[in-house]
Coordinates of C-alpha atoms in Angstrom, one line a residue:
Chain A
X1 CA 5.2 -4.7 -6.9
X2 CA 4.5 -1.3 -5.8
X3 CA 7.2 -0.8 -3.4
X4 CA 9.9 -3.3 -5.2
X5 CA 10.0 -1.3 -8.3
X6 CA 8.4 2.5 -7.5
X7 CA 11.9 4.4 -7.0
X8 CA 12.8 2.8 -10.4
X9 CA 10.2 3.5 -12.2
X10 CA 10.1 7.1 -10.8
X11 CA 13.9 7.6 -11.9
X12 CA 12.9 6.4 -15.4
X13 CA 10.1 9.0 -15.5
X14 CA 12.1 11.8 -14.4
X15 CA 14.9 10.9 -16.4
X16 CA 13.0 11.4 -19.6
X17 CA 11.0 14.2 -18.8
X18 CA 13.7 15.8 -16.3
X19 CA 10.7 17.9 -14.5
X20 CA 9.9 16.2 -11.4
X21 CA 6.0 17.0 -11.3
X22 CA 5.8 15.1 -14.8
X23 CA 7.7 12.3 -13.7
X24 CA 5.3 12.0 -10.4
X25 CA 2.3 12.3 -12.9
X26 CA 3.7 10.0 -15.5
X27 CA 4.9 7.5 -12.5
X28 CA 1.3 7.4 -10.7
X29 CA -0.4 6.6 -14.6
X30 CA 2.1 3.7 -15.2
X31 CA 1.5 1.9 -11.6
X32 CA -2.6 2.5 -12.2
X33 CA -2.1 1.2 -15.5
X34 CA -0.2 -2.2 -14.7
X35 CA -2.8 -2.2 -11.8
X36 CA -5.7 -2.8 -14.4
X37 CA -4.1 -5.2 -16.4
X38 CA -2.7 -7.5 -14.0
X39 CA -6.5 -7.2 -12.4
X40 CA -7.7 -9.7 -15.2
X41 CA -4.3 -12.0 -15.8
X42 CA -4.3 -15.3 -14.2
X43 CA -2.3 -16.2 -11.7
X44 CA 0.3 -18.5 -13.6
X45 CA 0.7 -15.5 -15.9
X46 CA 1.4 -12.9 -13.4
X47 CA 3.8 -15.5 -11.7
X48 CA 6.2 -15.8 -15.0
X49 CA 6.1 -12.1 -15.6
X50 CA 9.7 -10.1 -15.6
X51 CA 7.9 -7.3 -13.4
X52 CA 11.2 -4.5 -14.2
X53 CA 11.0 -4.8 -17.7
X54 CA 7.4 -4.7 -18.3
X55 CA 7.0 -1.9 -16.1
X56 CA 9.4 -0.2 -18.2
X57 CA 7.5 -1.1 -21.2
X58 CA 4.4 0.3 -19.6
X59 CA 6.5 3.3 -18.5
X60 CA 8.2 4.2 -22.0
X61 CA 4.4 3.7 -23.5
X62 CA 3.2 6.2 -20.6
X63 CA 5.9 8.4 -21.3
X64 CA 5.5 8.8 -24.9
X65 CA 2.3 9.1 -25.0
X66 CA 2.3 12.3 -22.3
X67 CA 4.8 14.1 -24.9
X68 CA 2.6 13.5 -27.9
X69 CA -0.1 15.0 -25.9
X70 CA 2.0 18.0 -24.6
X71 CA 3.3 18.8 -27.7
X72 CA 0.2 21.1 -28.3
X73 CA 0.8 22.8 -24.9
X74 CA 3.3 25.4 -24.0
X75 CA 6.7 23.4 -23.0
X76 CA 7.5 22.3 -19.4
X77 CA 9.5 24.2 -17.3
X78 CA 12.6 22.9 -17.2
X79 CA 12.6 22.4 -13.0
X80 CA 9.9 23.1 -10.9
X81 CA 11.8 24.3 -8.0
X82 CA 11.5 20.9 -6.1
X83 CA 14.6 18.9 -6.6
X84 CA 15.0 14.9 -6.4
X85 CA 17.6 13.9 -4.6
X86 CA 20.7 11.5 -6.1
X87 CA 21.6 9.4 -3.4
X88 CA 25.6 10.2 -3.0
X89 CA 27.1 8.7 0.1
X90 CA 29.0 11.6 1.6
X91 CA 27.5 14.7 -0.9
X92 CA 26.1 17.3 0.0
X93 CA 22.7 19.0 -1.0
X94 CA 24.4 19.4 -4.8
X95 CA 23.5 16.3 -6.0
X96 CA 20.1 17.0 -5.9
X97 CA 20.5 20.4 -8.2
X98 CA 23.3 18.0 -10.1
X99 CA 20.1 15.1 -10.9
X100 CA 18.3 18.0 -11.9
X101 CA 20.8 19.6 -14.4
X102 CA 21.5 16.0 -15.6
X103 CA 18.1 15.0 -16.1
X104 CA 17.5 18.0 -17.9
X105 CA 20.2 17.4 -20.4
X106 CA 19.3 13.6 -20.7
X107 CA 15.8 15.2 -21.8
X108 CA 16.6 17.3 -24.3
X109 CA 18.2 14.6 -25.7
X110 CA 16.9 13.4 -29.5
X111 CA 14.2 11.0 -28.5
X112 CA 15.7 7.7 -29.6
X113 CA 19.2 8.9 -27.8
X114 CA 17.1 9.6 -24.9
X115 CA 15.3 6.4 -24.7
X116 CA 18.1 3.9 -25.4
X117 CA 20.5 6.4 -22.9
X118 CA 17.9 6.4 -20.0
X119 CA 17.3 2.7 -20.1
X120 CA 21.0 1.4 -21.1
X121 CA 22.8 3.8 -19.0
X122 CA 21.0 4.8 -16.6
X123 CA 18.7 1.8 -15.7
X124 CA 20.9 -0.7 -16.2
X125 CA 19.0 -2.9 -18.7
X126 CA 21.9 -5.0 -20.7
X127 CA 21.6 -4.0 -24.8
X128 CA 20.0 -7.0 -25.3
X129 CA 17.2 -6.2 -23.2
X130 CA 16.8 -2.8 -24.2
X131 CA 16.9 -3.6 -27.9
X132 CA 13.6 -5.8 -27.0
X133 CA 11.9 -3.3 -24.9
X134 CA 12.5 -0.4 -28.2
X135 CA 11.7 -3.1 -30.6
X136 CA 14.7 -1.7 -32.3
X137 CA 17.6 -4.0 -33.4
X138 CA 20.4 -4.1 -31.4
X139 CA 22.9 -2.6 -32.9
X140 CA 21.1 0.2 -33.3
X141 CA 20.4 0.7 -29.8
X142 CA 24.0 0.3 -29.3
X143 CA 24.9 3.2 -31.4
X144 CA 22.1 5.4 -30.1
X145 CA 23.7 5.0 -26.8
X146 CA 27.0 6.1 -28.1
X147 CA 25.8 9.0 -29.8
X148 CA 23.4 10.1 -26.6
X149 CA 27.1 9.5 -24.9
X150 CA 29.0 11.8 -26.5
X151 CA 26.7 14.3 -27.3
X152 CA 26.1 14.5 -23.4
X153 CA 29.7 14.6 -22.7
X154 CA 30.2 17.3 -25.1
X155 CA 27.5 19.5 -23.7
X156 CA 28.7 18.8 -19.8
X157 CA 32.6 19.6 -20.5
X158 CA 31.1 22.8 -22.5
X159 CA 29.0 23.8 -19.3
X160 CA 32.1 23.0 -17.3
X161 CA 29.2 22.6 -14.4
X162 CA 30.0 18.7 -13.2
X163 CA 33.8 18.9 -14.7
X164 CA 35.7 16.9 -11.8
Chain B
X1 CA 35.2 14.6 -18.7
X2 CA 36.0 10.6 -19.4
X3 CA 33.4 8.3 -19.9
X4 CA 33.4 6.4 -17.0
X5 CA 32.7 9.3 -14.4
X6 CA 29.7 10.6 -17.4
X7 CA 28.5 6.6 -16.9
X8 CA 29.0 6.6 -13.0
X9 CA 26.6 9.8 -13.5
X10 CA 24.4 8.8 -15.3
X11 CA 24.0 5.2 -13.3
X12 CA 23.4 7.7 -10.4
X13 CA 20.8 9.1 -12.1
X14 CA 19.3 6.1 -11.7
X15 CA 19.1 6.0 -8.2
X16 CA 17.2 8.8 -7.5
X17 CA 14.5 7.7 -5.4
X18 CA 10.4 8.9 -5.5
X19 CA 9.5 11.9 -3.8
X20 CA 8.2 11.3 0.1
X21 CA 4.3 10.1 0.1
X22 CA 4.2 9.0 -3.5
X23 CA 3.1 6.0 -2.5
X24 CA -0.1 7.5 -1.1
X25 CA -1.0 9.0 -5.0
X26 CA -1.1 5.7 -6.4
X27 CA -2.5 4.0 -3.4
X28 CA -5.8 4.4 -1.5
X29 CA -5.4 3.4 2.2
X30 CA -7.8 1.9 4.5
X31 CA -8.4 1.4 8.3
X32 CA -11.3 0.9 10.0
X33 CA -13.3 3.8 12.3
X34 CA -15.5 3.5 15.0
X35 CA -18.3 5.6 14.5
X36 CA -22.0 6.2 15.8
X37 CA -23.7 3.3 13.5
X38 CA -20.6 0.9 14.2
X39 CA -17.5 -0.1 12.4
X40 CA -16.9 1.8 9.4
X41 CA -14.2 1.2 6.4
X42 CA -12.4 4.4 5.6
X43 CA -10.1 4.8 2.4
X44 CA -8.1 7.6 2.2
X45 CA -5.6 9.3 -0.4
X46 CA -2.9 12.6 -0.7
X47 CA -6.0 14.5 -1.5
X48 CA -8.4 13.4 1.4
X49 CA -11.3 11.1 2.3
X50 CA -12.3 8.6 -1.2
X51 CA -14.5 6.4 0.7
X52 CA -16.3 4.8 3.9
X53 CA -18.5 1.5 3.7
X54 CA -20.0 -0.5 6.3
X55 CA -17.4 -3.2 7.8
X56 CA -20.3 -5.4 8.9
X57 CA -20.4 -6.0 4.2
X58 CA -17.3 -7.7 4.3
X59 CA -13.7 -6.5 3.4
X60 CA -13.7 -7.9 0.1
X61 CA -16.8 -6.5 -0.4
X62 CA -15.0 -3.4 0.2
X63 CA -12.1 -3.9 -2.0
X64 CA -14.1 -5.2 -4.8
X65 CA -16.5 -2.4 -4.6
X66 CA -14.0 0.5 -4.5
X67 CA -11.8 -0.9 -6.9
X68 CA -15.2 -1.7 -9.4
X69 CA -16.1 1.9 -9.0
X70 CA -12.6 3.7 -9.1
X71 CA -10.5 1.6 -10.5
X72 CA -7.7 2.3 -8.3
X73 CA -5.2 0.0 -6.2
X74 CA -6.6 -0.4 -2.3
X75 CA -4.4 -1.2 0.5
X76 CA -4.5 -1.4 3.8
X77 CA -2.7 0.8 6.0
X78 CA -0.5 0.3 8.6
X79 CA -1.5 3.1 10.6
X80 CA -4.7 5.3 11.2
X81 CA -5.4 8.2 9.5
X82 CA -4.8 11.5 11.0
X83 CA -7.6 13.7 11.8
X84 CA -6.7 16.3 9.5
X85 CA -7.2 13.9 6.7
X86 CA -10.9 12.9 7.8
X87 CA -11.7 16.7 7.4
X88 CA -10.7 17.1 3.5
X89 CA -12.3 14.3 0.6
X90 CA -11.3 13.5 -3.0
X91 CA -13.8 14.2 -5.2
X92 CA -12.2 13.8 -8.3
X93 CA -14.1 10.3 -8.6
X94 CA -17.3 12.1 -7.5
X95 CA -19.6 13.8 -11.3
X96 CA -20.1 17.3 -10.9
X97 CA -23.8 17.4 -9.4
X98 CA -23.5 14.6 -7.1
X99 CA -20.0 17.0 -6.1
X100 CA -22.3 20.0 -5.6
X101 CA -25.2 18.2 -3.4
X102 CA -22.0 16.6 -1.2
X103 CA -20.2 19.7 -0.4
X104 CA -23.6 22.0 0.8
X105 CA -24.2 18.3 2.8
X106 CA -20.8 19.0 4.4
X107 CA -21.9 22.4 5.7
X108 CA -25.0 21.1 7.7
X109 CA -24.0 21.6 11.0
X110 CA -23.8 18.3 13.4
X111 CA -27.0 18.6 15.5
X112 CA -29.1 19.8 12.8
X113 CA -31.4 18.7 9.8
X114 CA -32.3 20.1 6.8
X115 CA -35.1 18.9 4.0
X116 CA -33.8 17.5 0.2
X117 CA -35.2 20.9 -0.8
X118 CA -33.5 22.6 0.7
X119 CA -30.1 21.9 -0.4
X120 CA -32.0 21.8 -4.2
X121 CA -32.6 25.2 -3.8
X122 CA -29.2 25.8 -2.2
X123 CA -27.1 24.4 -5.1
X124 CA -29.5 26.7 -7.2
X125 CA -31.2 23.7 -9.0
X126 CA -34.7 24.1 -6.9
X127 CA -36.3 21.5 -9.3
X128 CA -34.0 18.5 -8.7
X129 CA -35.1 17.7 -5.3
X130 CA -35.2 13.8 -6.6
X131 CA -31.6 13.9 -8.3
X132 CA -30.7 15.1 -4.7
X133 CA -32.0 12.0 -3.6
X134 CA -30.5 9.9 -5.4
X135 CA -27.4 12.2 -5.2
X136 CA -27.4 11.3 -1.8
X137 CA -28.0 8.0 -1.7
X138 CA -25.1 7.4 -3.7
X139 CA -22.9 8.9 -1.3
X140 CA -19.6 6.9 -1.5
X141 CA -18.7 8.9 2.0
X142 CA -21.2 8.2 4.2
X143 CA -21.3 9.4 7.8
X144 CA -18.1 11.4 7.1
X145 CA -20.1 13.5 4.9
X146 CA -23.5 14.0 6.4
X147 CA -26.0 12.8 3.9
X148 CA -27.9 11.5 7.5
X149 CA -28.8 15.0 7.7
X150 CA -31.1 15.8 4.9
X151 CA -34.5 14.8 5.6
X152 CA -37.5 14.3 4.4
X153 CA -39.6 17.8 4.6
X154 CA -43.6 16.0 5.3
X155 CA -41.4 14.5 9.0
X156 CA -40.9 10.9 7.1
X157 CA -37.0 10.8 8.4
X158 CA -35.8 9.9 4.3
X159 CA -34.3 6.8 3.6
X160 CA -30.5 5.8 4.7
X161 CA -28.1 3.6 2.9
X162 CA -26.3 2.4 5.5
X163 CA -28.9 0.6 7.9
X164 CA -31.9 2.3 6.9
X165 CA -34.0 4.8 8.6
X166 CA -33.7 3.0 12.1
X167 CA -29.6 3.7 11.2
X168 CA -30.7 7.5 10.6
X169 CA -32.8 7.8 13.5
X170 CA -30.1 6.8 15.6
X171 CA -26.6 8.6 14.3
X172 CA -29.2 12.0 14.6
X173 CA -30.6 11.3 17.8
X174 CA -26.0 10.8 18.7
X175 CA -25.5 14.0 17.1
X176 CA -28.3 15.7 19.3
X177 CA -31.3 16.1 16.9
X178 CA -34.7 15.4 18.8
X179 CA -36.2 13.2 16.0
X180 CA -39.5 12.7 17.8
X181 CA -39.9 16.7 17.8
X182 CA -39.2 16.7 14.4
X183 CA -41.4 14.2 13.1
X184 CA -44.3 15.8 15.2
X185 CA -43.7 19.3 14.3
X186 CA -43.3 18.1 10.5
X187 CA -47.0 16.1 11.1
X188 CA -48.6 19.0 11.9
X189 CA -47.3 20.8 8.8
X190 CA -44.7 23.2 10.6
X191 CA -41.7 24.1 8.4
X192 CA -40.7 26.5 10.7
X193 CA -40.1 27.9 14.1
X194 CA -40.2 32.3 14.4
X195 CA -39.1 34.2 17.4
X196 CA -42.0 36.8 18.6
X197 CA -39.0 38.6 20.5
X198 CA -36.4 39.2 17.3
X199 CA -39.2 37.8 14.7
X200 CA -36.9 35.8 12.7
X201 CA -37.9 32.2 11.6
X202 CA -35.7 29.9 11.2
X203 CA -35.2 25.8 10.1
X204 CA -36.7 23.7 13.1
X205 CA -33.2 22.7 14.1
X206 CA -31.1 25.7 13.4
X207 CA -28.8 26.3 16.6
X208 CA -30.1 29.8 16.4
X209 CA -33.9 28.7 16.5
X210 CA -33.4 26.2 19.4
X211 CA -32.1 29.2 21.7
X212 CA -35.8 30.7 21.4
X213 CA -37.7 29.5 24.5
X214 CA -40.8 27.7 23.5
X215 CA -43.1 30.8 25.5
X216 CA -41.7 32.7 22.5
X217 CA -41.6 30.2 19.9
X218 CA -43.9 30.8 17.4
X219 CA -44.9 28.1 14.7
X220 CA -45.4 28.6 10.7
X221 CA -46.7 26.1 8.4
X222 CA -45.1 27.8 5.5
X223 CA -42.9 31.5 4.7
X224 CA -45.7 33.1 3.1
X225 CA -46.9 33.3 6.6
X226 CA -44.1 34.0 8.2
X227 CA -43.6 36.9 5.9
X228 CA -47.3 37.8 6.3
X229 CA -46.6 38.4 10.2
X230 CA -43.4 40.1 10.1
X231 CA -40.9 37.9 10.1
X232 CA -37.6 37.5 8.3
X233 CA -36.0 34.1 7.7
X234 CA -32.8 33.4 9.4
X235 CA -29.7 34.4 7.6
X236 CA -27.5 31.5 9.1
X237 CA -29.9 28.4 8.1
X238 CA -31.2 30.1 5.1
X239 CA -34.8 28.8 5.2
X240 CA -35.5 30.3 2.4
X241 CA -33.3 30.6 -0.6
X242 CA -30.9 33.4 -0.8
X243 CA -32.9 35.6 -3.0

């Protein structure tokens, strides 16, 4: 499970907190987490599980819960110098200080655009899916995305930093 | 900026993949060692050394019991560990007195010995020679760190976890200490050995005490009298705490 879904779940991590050392911490808590669960499931239960979307369960949980409890420290730099890198067939070393600038934005986000932005649009879950993950109707997740959407796409054309 | 290159972006965004050796901070490795008492277990993680256990127990034994104590994933790796990784340990599993008796354990040197009081009075708790004991034998690293080396100060060699004092006697006698002079010299109540040439006194084993030739040598059954004839105790093995 580790190695099918660890890039994933990393890029949902990063994508919330857009600090890299956060997302490692966050990422390593979520995998020893669904580690101690699945310890005491039987078999038949860990053999119908959707692994993706309870990991993302776990992750959003994980994630969550680190802000709450970082909300009474000073806040996170923004990047820690060390830069993930967006695989881009044929890009240079700019895509990684691209992710960066992008996750950063996708974090500052309102926290309800974030969450429905990071797993819509940039996991990939369909609406339905999401909605169920939230436990927010879908609709609404639908127009969280839209809003997350536009208010990203006004702040990148303002930066004129990715304009292409 | 349309909306499909901010969603092709985004979806990118997506892709980014988890730094090199993450893998390693969510999962302990093992591999098996060879070592002077046999086959060892060693797990290992980005910050060092987390555990070694007898492989002649079982590998589920192993599993269970390091996942039971720090309920952590174990794998097993597909290649050995480097040497640099033997030579650093995690102890973030490890409570903070059993951390302090394992790291002044580290720092006895191969070849030598030194008595559970001694590292009590080293880690400035002179009283809790027992909680050393059991300190000790608790170790969740043994033969990587040295817990073989503290001894018994009367010359009864101390009990071992992994094999039992036969197992002690023998990964000492590999590492070069002569347990039979030991024993004796602890029989006859010697602590320690004093040099009549530089009259310093030193542990029975300390690298600098077994240089003295034994026409010099001169035994003391306590540091009151070494002190009484002169000497000074040895300021590499420390016999007596660092006042």
């Amino acid at each position: 499970m580790f190695t099918d879904h660890h890039d994933r779940v990393f890029a949902f991590c990063f994508s919330m907190t857009g600090n890299r050392a956060e997302a490692e911490d966050s990422a390593q808590e979520v995998f020893v987490r669904a580690w101690r669960s699945l310890k005491d499931w039987e078999p038949d239960r860990i053999a119908a599980l959707s692994e993706r979307a309870w990991l993302h369960k776990i992750a959003l949980n994980v994630v969550r819960n680190r802000v709450r409890a970082a909300a009474a420290r000073p806040p996170l730099a923004a990047s820690d110098g060390a830069l993930a890198v967006m695989p881009a067939p044929g890009r240079g070393p700019e895509s990684a200080v691209e992710a960066q600038w992008l996750a950063t934005q996708v974090a500052g986000l309102p926290a309800r655009q974030r969450e429905a932005i990071v797993l819509v649009s940039i996991q990939g879950f369909p609406y339905a899916e999401a909605a169920n993950l939230l436990d927010r109707p879908i609709n609404t997740v639908k127009s969280d995305v839209h809003r997350g959407l536009l208010a990203l796409r006004r702040t990148l054309e303002r930066e004129e930093v990715l304009a292409g | 900026m349309s909306d499909v290159r901010l969603e092709e972006l985004l979806r990118r965004l997506g892709g980014v993949h988890a730094p090199a050796r993450f893998e390693e901070r969510v999962l302990d490795r093992y591999w098996i060692m060879d070592t002077p008492l046999g086959p060892f277990y060693v797990a290992w993680n980005r910050e060092g050394v987390s555990a070694t256990y007898e492989e002649r127990h079982g590998e589920s034994e192993f599993r269970d019991w390091f996942e039971d104590r720090y309920e952590r994933p174990l794998v097993r790796a597909k290649e050995e560990p480097s040497a640099a990784v033997l030579h650093r340990f995690d102890m973030r599993g490890v409570a903070p007195f059993q951390r302090l008796v394992l790291e002044k354990t580290r720092q006895i040197p191969r070849g030598e010995v030194r008595t559970y009081s001694w590292v009590a009075k080293e880690i400035e708790h002179p009283k809790a020679v027992r909680a050393v004991g059991t300190a000790l034998a608790t170790n969740p690293m043994p033969v990587l760190i040295p817990c073989h080396r503290v001894v018994r100060s009367d010359g009864v060699i101390g009990n071992y976890g992994a094999g039992g004092p036969p197992a002690k006697r023998k990964i000492l006698t590999a590492e070069g200490v002569r347990v039979e002079r030991l024993a004796e010299l602890a029989a006859q109540g010697v602590r320690y050995l004093g040099s009549n040439t530089t009259h310093i006194f030193c542990m029975p084993t300390c690298h600098h005490g077994r240089r003295v030739s034994e026409a010099h040598t001169v035994l003391f059954h306590d540091e009151q009298e070494a002190y009484a004839g002169g000497y000074r105790p040895c300021k590499v093995c420390r016999p007596v705490a660092v006042a």
